[in-house]
Every structure is written in structure tokens, then in C-alpha cells.
Tab-separated table of C-alpha atoms and ligand atoms in Angstrom:
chain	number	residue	atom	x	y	z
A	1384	UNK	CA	164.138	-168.440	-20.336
A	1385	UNK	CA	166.719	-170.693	-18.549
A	1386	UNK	CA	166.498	-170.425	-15.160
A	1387	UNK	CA	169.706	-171.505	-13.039
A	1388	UNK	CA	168.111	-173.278	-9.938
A	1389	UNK	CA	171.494	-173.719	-8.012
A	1390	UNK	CA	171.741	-170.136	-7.533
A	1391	UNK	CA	168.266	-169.498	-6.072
A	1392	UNK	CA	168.609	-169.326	-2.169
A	1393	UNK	CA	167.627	-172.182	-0.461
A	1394	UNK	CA	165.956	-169.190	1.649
A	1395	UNK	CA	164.061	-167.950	-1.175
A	1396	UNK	CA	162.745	-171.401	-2.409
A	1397	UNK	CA	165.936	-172.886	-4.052
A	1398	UNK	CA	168.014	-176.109	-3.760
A	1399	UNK	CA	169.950	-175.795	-0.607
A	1400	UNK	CA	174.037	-175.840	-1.482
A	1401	UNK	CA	173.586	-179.402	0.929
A	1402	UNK	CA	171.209	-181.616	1.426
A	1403	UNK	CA	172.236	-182.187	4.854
A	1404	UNK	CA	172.685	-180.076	7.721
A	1405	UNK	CA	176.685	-179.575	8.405
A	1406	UNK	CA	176.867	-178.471	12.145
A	1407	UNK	CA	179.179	-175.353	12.912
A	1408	UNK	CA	180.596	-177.884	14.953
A	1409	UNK	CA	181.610	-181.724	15.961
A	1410	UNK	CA	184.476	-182.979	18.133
A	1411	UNK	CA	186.641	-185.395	17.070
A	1412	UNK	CA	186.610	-188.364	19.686
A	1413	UNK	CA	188.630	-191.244	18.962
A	1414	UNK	CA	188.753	-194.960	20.168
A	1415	UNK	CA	191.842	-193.874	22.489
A	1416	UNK	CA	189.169	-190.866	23.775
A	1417	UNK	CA	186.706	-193.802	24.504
A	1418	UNK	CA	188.736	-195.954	26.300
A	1419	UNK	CA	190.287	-193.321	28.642
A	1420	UNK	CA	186.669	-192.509	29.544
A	1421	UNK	CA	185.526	-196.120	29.893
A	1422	UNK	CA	189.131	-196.889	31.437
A	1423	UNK	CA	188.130	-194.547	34.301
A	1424	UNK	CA	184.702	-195.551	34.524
A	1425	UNK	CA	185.394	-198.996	35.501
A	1426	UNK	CA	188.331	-198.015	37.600
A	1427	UNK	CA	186.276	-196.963	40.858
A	1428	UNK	CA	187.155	-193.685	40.626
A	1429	UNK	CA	185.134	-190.814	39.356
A	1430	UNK	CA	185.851	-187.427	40.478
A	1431	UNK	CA	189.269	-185.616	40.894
A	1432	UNK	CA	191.740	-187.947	40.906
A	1433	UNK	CA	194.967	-189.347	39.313
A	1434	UNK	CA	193.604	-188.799	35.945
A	1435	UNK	CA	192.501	-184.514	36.619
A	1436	UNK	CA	196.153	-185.141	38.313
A	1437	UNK	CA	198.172	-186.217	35.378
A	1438	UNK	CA	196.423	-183.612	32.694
A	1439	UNK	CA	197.981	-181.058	35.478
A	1440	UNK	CA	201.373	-182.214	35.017
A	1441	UNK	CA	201.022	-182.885	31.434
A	1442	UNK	CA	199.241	-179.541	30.741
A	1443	UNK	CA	202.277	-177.139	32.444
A	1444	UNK	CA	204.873	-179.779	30.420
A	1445	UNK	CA	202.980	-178.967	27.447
A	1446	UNK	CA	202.933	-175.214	27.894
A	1447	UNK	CA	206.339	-174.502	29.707
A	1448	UNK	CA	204.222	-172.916	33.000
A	1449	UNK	CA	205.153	-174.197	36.326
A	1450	UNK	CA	201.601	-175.242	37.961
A	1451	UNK	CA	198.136	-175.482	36.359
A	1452	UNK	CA	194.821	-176.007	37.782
A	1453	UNK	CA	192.788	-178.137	35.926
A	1454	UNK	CA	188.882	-176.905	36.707
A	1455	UNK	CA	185.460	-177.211	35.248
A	1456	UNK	CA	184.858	-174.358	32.630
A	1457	UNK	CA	187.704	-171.175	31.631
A	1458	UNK	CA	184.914	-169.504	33.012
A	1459	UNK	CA	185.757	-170.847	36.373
A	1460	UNK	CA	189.886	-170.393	36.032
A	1461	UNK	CA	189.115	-166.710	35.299
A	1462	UNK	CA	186.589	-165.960	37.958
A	1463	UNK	CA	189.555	-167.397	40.429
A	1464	UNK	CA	192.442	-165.995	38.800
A	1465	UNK	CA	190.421	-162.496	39.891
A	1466	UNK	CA	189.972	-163.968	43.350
A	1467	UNK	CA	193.402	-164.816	43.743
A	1468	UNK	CA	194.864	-161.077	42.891
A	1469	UNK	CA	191.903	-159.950	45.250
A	1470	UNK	CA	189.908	-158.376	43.091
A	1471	UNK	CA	187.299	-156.385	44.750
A	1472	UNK	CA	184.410	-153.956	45.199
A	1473	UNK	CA	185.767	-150.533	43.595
A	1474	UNK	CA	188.050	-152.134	41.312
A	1475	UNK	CA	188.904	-151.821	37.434
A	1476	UNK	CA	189.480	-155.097	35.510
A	1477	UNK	CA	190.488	-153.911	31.389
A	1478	UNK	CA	189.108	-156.221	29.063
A	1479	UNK	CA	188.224	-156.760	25.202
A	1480	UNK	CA	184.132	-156.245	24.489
A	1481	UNK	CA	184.939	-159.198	21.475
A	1482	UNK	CA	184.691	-161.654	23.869
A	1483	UNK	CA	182.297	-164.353	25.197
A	1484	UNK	CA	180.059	-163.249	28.311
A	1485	UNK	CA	182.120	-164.509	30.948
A	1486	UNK	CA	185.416	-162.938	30.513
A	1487	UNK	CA	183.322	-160.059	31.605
A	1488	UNK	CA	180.865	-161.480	33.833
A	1489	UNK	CA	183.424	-162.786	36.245
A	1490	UNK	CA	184.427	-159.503	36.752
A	1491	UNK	CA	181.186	-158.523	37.535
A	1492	UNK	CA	181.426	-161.347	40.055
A	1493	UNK	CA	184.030	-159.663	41.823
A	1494	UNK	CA	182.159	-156.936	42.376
A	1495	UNK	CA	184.290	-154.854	40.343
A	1496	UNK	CA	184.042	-152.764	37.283
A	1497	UNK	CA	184.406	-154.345	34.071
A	1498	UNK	CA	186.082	-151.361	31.316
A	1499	UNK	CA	186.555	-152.193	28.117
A	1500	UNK	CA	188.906	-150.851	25.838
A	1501	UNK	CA	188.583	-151.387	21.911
A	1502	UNK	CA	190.016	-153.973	19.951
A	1503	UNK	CA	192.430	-153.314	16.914
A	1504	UNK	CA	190.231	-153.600	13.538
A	1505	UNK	CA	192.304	-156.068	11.952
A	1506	UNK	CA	193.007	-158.884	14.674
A	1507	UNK	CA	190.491	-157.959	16.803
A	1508	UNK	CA	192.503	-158.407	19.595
A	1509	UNK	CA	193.150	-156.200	22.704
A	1510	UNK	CA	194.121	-152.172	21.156
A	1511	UNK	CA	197.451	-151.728	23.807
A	1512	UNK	CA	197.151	-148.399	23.074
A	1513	UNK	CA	193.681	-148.021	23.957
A	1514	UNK	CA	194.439	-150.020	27.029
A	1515	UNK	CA	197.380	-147.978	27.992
A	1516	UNK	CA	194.490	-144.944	28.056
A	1517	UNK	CA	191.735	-146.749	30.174
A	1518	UNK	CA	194.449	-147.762	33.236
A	1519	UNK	CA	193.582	-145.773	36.441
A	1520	UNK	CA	194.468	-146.119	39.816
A	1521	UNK	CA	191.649	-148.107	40.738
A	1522	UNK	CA	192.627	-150.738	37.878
A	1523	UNK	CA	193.455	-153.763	39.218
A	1524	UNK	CA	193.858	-156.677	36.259
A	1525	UNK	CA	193.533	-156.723	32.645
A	1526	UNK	CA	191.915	-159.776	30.971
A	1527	UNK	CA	192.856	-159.721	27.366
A	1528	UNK	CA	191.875	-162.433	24.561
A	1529	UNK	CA	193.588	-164.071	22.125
A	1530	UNK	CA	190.537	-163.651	19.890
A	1531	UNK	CA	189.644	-167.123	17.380
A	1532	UNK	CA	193.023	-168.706	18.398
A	1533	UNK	CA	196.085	-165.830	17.784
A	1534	UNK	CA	198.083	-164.551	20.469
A	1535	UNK	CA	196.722	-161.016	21.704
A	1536	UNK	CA	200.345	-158.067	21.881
A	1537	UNK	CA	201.287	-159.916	24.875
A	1538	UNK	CA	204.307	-158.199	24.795
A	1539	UNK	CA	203.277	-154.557	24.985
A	1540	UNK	CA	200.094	-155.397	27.257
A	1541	UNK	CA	202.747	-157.224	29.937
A	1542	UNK	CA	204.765	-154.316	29.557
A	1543	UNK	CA	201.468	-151.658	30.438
A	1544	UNK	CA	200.923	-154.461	33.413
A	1545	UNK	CA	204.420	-154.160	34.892
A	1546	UNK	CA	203.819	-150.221	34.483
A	1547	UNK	CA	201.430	-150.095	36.490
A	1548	UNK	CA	201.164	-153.403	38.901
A	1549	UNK	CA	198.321	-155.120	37.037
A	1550	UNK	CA	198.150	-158.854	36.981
A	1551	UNK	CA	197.685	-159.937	32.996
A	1552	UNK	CA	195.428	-162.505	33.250
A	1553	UNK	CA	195.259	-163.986	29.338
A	1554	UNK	CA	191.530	-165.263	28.170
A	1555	UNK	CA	193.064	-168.187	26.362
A	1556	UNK	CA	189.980	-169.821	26.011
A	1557	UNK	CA	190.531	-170.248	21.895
A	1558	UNK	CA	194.422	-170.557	22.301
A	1559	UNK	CA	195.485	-173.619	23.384
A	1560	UNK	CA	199.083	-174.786	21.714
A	1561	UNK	CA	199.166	-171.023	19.800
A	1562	UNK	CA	202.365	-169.508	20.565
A	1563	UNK	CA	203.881	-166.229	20.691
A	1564	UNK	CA	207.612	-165.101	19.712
A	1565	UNK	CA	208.163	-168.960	20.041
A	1566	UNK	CA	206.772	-169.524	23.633
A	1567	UNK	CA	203.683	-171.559	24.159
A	1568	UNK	CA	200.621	-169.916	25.551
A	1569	UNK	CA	200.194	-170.422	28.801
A	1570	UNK	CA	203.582	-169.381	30.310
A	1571	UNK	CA	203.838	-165.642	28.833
A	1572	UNK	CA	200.939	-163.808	30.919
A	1573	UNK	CA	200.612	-164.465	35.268
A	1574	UNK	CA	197.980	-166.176	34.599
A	1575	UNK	CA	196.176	-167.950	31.904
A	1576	UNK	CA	193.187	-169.653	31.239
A	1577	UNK	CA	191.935	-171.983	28.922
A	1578	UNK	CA	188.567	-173.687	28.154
A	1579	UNK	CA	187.719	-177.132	26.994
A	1580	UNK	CA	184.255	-176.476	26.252
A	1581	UNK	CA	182.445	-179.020	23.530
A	1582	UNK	CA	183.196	-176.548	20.639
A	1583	UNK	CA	187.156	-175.881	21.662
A	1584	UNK	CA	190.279	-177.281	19.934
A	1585	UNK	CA	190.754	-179.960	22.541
A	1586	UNK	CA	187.457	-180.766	25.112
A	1587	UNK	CA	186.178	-182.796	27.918
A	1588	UNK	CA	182.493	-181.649	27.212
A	1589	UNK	CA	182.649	-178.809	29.249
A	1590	UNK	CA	186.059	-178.101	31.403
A	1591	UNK	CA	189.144	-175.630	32.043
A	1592	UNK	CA	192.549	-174.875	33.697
A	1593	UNK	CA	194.847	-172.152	34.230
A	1594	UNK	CA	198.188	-172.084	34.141
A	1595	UNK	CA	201.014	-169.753	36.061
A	1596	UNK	CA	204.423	-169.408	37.592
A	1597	UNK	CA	203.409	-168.345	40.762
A	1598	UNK	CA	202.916	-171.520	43.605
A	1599	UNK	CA	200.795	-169.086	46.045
A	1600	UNK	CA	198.061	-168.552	43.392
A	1601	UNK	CA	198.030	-172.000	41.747
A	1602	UNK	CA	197.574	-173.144	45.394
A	1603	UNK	CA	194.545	-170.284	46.292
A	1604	UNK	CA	193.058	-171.072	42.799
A	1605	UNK	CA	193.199	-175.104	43.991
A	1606	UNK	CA	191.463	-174.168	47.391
A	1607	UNK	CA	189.207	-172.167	46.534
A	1608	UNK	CA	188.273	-174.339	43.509
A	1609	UNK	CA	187.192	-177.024	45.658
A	1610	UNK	CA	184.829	-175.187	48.542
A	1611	UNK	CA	187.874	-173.216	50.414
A	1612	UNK	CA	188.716	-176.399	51.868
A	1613	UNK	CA	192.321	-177.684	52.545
A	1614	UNK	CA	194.748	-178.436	50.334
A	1615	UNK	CA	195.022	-181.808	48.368
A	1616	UNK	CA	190.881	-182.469	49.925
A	1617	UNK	CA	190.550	-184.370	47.015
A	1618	UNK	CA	192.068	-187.370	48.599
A	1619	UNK	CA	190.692	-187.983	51.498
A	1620	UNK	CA	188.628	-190.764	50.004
A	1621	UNK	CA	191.605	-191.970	48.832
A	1622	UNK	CA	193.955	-194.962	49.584
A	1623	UNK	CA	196.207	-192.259	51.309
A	1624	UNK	CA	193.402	-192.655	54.332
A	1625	UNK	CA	191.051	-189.823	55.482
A	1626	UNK	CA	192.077	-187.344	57.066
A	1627	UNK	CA	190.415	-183.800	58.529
A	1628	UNK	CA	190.416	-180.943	56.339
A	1629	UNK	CA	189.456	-177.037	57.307
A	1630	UNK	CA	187.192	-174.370	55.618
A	1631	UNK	CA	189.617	-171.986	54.873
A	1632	UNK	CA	187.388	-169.622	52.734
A	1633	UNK	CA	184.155	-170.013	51.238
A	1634	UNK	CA	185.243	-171.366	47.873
A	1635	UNK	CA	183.807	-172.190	44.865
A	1636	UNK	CA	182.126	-176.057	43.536
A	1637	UNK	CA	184.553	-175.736	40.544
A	1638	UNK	CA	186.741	-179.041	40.273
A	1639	UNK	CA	187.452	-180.541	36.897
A	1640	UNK	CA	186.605	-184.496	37.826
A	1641	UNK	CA	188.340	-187.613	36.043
A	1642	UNK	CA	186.045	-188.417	33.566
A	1643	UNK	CA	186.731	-184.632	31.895
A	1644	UNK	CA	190.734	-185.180	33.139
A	1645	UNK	CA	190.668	-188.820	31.276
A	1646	UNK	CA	188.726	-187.239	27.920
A	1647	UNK	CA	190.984	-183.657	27.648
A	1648	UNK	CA	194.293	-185.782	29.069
A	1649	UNK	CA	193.729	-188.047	25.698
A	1650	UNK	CA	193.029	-185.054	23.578
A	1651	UNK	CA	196.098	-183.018	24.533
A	1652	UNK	CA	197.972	-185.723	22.842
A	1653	UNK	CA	196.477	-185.109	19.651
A	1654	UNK	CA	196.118	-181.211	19.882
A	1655	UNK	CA	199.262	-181.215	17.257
A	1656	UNK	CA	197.336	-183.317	14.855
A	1657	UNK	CA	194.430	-181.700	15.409
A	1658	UNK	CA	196.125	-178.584	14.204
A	1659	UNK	CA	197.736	-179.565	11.244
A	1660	UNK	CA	193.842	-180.136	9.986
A	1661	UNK	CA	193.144	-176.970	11.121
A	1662	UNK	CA	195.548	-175.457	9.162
A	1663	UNK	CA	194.358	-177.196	5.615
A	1664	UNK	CA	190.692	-176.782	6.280
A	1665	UNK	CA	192.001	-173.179	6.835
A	1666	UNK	CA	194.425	-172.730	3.806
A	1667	UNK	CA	191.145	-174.041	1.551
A	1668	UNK	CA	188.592	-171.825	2.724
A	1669	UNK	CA	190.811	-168.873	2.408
A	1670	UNK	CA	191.385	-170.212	-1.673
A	1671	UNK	CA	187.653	-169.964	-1.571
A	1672	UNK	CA	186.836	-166.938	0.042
A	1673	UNK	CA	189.825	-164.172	-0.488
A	1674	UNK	CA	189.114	-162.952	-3.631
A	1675	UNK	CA	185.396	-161.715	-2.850
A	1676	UNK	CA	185.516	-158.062	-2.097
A	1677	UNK	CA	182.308	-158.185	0.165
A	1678	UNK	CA	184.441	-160.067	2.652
A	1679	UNK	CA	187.169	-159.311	4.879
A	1680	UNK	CA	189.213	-161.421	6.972
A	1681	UNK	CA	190.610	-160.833	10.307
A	1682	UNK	CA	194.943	-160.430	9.940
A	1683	UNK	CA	197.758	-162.786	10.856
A	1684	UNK	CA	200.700	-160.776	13.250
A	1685	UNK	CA	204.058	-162.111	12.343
A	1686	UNK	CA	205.534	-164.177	15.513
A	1687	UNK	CA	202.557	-166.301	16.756
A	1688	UNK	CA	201.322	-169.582	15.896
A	1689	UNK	CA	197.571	-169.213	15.501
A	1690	UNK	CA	195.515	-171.494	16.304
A	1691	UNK	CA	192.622	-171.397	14.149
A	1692	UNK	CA	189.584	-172.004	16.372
A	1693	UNK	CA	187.633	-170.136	14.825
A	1694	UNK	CA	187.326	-169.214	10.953
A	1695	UNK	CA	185.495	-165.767	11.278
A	1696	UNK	CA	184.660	-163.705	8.449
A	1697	UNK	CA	183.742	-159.875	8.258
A	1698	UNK	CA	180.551	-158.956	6.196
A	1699	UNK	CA	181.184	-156.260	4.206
A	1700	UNK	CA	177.601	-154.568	4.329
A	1701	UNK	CA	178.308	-151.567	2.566
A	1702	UNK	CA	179.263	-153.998	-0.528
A	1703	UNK	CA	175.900	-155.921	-0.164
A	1704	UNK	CA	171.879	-154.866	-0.550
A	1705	UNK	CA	171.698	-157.154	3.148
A	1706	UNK	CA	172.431	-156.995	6.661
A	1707	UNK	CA	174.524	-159.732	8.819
A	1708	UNK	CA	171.563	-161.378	10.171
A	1709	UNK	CA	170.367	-161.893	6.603
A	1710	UNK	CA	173.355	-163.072	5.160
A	1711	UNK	CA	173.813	-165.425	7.894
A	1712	UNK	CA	170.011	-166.773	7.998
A	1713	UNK	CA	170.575	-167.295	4.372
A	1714	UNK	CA	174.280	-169.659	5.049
A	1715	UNK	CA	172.238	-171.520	7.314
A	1716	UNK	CA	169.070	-172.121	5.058
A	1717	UNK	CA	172.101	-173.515	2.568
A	1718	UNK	CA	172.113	-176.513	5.521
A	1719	UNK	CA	175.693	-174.370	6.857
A	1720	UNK	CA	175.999	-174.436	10.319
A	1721	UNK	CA	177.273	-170.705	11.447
A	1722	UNK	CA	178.507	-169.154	14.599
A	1723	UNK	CA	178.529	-164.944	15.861
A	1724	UNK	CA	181.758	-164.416	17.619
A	1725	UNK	CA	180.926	-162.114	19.248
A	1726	UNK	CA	178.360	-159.183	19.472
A	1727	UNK	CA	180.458	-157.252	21.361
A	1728	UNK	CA	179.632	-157.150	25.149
A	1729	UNK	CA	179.503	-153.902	25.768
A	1730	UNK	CA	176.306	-153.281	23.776
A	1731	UNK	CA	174.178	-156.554	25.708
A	1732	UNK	CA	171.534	-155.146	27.792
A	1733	UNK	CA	172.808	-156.006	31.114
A	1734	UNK	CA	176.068	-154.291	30.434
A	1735	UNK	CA	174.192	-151.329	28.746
A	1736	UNK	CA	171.834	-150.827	31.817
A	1737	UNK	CA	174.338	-151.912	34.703
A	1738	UNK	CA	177.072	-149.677	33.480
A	1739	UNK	CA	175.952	-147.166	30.703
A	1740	UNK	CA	177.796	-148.335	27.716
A	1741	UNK	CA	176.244	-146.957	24.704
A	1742	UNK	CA	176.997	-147.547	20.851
A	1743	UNK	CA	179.640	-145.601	19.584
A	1744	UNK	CA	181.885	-146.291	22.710
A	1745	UNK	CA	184.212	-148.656	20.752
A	1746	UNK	CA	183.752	-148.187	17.066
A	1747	UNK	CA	186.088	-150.464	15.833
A	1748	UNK	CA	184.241	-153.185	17.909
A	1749	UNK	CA	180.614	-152.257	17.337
A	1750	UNK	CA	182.023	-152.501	13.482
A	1751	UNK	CA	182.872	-156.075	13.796
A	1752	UNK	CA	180.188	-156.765	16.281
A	1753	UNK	CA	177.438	-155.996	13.260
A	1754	UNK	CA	179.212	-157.938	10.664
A	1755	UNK	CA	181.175	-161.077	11.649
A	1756	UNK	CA	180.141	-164.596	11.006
A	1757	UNK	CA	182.224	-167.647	12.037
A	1758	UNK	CA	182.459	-170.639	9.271
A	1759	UNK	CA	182.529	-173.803	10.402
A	1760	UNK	CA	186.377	-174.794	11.028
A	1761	UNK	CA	186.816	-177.875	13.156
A	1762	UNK	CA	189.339	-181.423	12.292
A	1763	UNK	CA	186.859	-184.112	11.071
A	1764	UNK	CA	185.439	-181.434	8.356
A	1765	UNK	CA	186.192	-182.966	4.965
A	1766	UNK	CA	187.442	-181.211	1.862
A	1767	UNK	CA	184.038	-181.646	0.187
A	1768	UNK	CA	182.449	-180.277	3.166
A	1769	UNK	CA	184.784	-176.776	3.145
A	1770	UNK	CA	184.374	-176.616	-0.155
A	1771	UNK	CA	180.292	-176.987	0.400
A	1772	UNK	CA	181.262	-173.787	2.912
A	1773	UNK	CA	182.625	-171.750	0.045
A	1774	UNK	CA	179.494	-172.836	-2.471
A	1775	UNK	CA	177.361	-171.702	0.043
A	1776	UNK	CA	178.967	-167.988	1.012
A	1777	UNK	CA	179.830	-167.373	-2.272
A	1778	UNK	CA	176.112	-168.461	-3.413
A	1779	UNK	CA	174.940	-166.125	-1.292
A	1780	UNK	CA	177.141	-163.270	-1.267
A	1781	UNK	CA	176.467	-163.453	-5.466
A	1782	UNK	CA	172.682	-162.832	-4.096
A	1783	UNK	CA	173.406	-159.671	-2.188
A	1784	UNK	CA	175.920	-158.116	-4.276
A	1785	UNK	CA	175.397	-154.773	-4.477
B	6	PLP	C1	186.814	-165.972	24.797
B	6	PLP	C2	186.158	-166.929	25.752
B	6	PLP	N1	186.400	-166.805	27.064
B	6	PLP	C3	185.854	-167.633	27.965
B	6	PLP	C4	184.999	-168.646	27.583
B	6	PLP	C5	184.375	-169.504	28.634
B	6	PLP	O1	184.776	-170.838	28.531
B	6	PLP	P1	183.992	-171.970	29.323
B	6	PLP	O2	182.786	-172.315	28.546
B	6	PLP	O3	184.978	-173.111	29.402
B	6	PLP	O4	183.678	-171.445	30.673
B	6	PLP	C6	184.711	-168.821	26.240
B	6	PLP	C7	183.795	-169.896	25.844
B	6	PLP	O5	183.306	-170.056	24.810
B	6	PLP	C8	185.299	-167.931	25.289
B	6	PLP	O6	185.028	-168.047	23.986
């Protein structure tokens, strides 16, 4: 009897697809990356300073919004974007439960409610009709996500803001340089935030900024970003010459400092590049992957640029003799690095015992929730190394086929 070895799982005692470990995820840091770090580390000055300064400027050039705040995390930019509308004890923020833990947390924060409404089954984005439902009088924002790097219906969840006086405050943490009916995130919603965690399109390690129109928020979300304390405090170890600053609320420790400005600065200038590898690494997976039934794929809107941050694919369980969790122990045991974006919040046991969600709230999200897995995606990913991505899933989807 001839027994095929390459199609035993490495989980069940077989060859492993790769005989090295290819991480979900590595940044790609150049020599220019290196020198703006080192560049700044000689220079004398560390913290916020010119260099935080200029990825400001460039950041609102990039995306067509008149200030940005350039802080440490998007976790950060949203907790003050809530701050800055006054969001409060006895108040309703709307958000997406297919999200990461602090798009809800910071509401939490606030001391407000978090309410989620359920995401639309094929981008996984923000349901505007659902939303339109869950707005009462006590809402006060909505936080929606462009979910793996596409544009969430800005259009018709602006228009249920203006309705009803809600700021839109857009979870752009996976969005940077998408676009929507040809205008860049970041100058569509009042306020956006975006993330330059390790893992994100562009990073400084760990880092953020939000964007907006409006001078009196950029300039609370400044303050209060650096301990409540007087405008433009960052200087006053500067050559400009001390000078006294004021408490003017208790703020927050949440300053992005150069060494993050220099890094992210030097990476928005490749973000374009960046993409255009996104895009291929993208195109070849899908020639890998489309054609098997037991997956499903989240779908493109007409009108945005996507992104591509992530490369998430749906499960199919009913087609397979296996759950998620064993697929996706199984990818990994194939030396594939593998994300979950996300279990949906709703169902985590804080949010369960804090506010009483329960399964079967948001179907279409407790779907996903069960069955997604994210494929590595990221620029310095070679062909061979997508196409070791494909071997893999389709190695082990041939397993579980029902
Ligand atoms: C959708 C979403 N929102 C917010 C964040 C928080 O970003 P940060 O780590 O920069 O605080 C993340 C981070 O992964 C995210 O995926």
C-alpha cells in the first residue's frame, strides 16, 4: 500500500507543509527605518518632539484631515476621542462586537454603555441598519470599524450620526491609506483613529493618532494626551526656553515620543509600496484558496480601496468533520503562523457578566466569531511562502472534508 506522507497532518504525525515556522507576522524595517531611529537617538532628543511633530503634519497631508494627534496606541486616540465629545456615566456608545477589546473597553472607560449592533455577514463591517435600530436618546457616539482594512458604510452611518447628533468616531485601526468614494480615511468620519501597533500596515512598535476637522477637539485630545497640562507642554525643555504650564484636567500619560514619530514618519512614506505587496500576496492567496467550498471569504464593496491588513478566512464547519480551533491548531502544526480576528466581544466574559450579553444576540457575528481564521498577509512574505499558506489550508481542509 502506498502511503502519501505529504498529506498526513503534521498534527497527526506527518511532514509539516514547512520546515520552518512562518510567523503570522513580521514588519518590514528598512535601512531608511534604521537611520531615522538612530538619527534621533543621537540627536539629544527623545520624547515628543520635532520628529512626533512632523508625522502630525505629514499624517493630515496624507489623509486630507485638518489636525491629527499623533499618540501612543489607537487605543489611546479612541479613549480621548470619547473624552473629547464628553462621553459619560449613562451614556450609549454603538459599536461593532468584530472588533479588538479596546474599541469597546474605552467605552467602558467612560463609564458608559458599550451596545453593539451586528455586523453585515459578508464584510463584517458595521450593519447601518442594525445601527439605525440600537440609537436611543441616551446614545452618545458610534465607533464603527473598518474591519481587516475596508472602509465600514461611512456614508449611511454619517448620515444616522447627523440624524441624531452622534459624533462618528471611525476605528481605523486596520485602515490606514484605504479610501472610500475616493477620499482617504481619515477625513470622512469627526474623528478617526488609527493604530501603529507591531502587526499594522505601517508601525512604530506600538503607537497611534487621530485625525479630525475640528481644532477644539484636536486641541482637548493634545491636552489631555499629555497629563491635562497646557498646550504645546512638550516644549518646555526645549530651545524655545521653559516656561510655566497649568493642570487643566487630569489627563492621560498618552504621548507618542520621537523615537515611534521617527520609525512611523519613515514608514508613512512607504505605506504605498507597502500596499502594492499587499495586493499580490492578496491576489495569490485568493488563486489558492477560492475554489474550496469549505471556505468563504469576507466581500469587497465597490468604492473603497481596501487595505488588506488582514487576510481572514471563514471556516465553513458545516462542510468539514472539525471545528475552528482544530482546523487552526492543525495550520499551525503545518509551521503557519495564524491569527483569530476576532471572537466577537460581546460573548468575552467580562462583557457577558458586566452587561448580560448572551449568544444569540448578534447571529451574524457569533457566526463569524466561531469560524474565522486570519492567514498570514504582511509585505516581506514571499511568493513561495503564500504559496506554503495555500499547501498548508488546502492540506488540511482535504483532511476534514466532510
Ligand atoms: C480594530 C482595532 N481597534 C483598536 C486596536 C487598538 O490598537 P492599539 O494596539 O494601537 O491600541 C486594534 C489593535 O489591534 C484593533 O485591531
Amino acid at each position: 500500500m502506498k502511503i502519501d506522507i505529504d498529506s498526513t497532518l503534521a498534527a497527526e504525525g506527518g511532514t509539516a507543509t514547512r520546515a520552518t515556522f512562518l510567523p503570522f507576522h513580521q514588519p518590514t524595517i528598512d535601512a531608511d527605518d534604521e537611520r531615522a531611529v538612530l538619527e534621533t537617538l543621537r540627536s539629544g532628543w527623545l520624547t515628543t518632539g520635532p520628529r512626533t511633530k512632523a508625522f502630525e503634519r505629514e499624517l493630515a497631508a496624507y489623509t486630507g484631515a485638518a489636525h491629527c494627534v499623533a499618540l501612543n496606541s489607537c487605543t489611546a486616540a479612541l479613549h480621548l476621542a470619547l473624552e473629547a465629545v464628553g462621553v459619560g456615566p449613562g451614556d450609549e456608545v454603538i459599536t461593532s462586537p468584530i472588533t479588538f477589546a479596546s474599541t469597546a473597553n474605552v467605552i467602558v472607560h467612560r463609564n458608559a454603555r458599550p451596545v453593539f449592533v451586528d455586523v453585515d455577514p459578508e464584510t463584517l463591517n458595521i450593519d447601518p441598519q442594525a445601527l439605525a435600530h440600537a440609537v436611543t436618546p441616551r446614545t452618545k457616539a458610534i465607533i464603527p470599524v473598518d474591519f481587516a482594512g475596508q472602509p465600514c458604510d461611512l456614508d449611511e452611518v454619517m448620515a444616522i450620526g447627523r440624524q441624531h447628533g452622534l459624533t462618528v468616531i471611525e476605528d481605523a485601526a486596520h485602515a490606514i491609506g484605504a479610501e472610500y468614494k475616493g477620499r482617504r480615511v481619515g477625513s470622512v468620519a469627526d474623528m478617526t483613529c488609527f493604530s501603529f501597533y507591531a502587526t499594522k500596515n505601517i508601525t512604530s512598535g506600538e503607537g497611534g493618532a487621530l485625525t479630525t476637522d475640528r481644532a477644539d477637539w484636536a486641541e482637548r485630545i493634545q491636552v489631555m494626551g499629555l497629563h491635562g497640562i497646557s498646550r504645546d507642554a512638550w516644549k518646555r525643555y526645549s530651545a524655545e526656553g521653559y516656561k510655566h504650564w497649568d493642570i487643566v484636567a487630569a489627563g492621560y500619560k498618552y504621548n507618542m515620543f520621537d523615537l515611534q514619530g521617527a520609525l512611523v514618519l519613515s514608514q508613512l512614506g512607504k505605506l504605498d509600496t507597502f500596499h502594492a505587496r499587499r495586493v499580490a500576496l492578496k491576489a495569490r492567496l485568493d488563486a489558492g484558496l477560492r475554489d474550496l467550498p469549505e471556505l468563504a471569504f469576507p466581500a469587497e464593496r465597490p468604492g473603497r480601496k481596501h487595505v488588506y491588513h488582514l487576510y481572514p478566512v471563514i471556516v465553513r464547519t458545516e462542510a468539514l468533520t472539525a471545528d475552528r480551533d482544530t482546523i487552526m491548531a492543525a495550520i499551525q502544526a503545518e509551521n503557519i503562523g495564524i491569527g483569530i480576528h476576532f471572537r466577537a466581544v460581546h460573548l468575552h466574559p467580562f462583557y457577558t457578566e458586566t452587561f448580560g450579553f448572551t449568544r444569540g444576540m448578534f447571529p451574524h457575528a457569533e457566526y463569524y466569531s466561531d469560524r474565522t481564521i486570519s492567514l498570514p498577509l504582511y509585505p516581506r512574505m514571499t511568493d513561495a511562502e503564500a504559496d506554503d499558506v495555500v499547501a498548508a489550508v488546502r492540506k488540511v481542509i482535504a483532511r476534514y472534508r466532510r
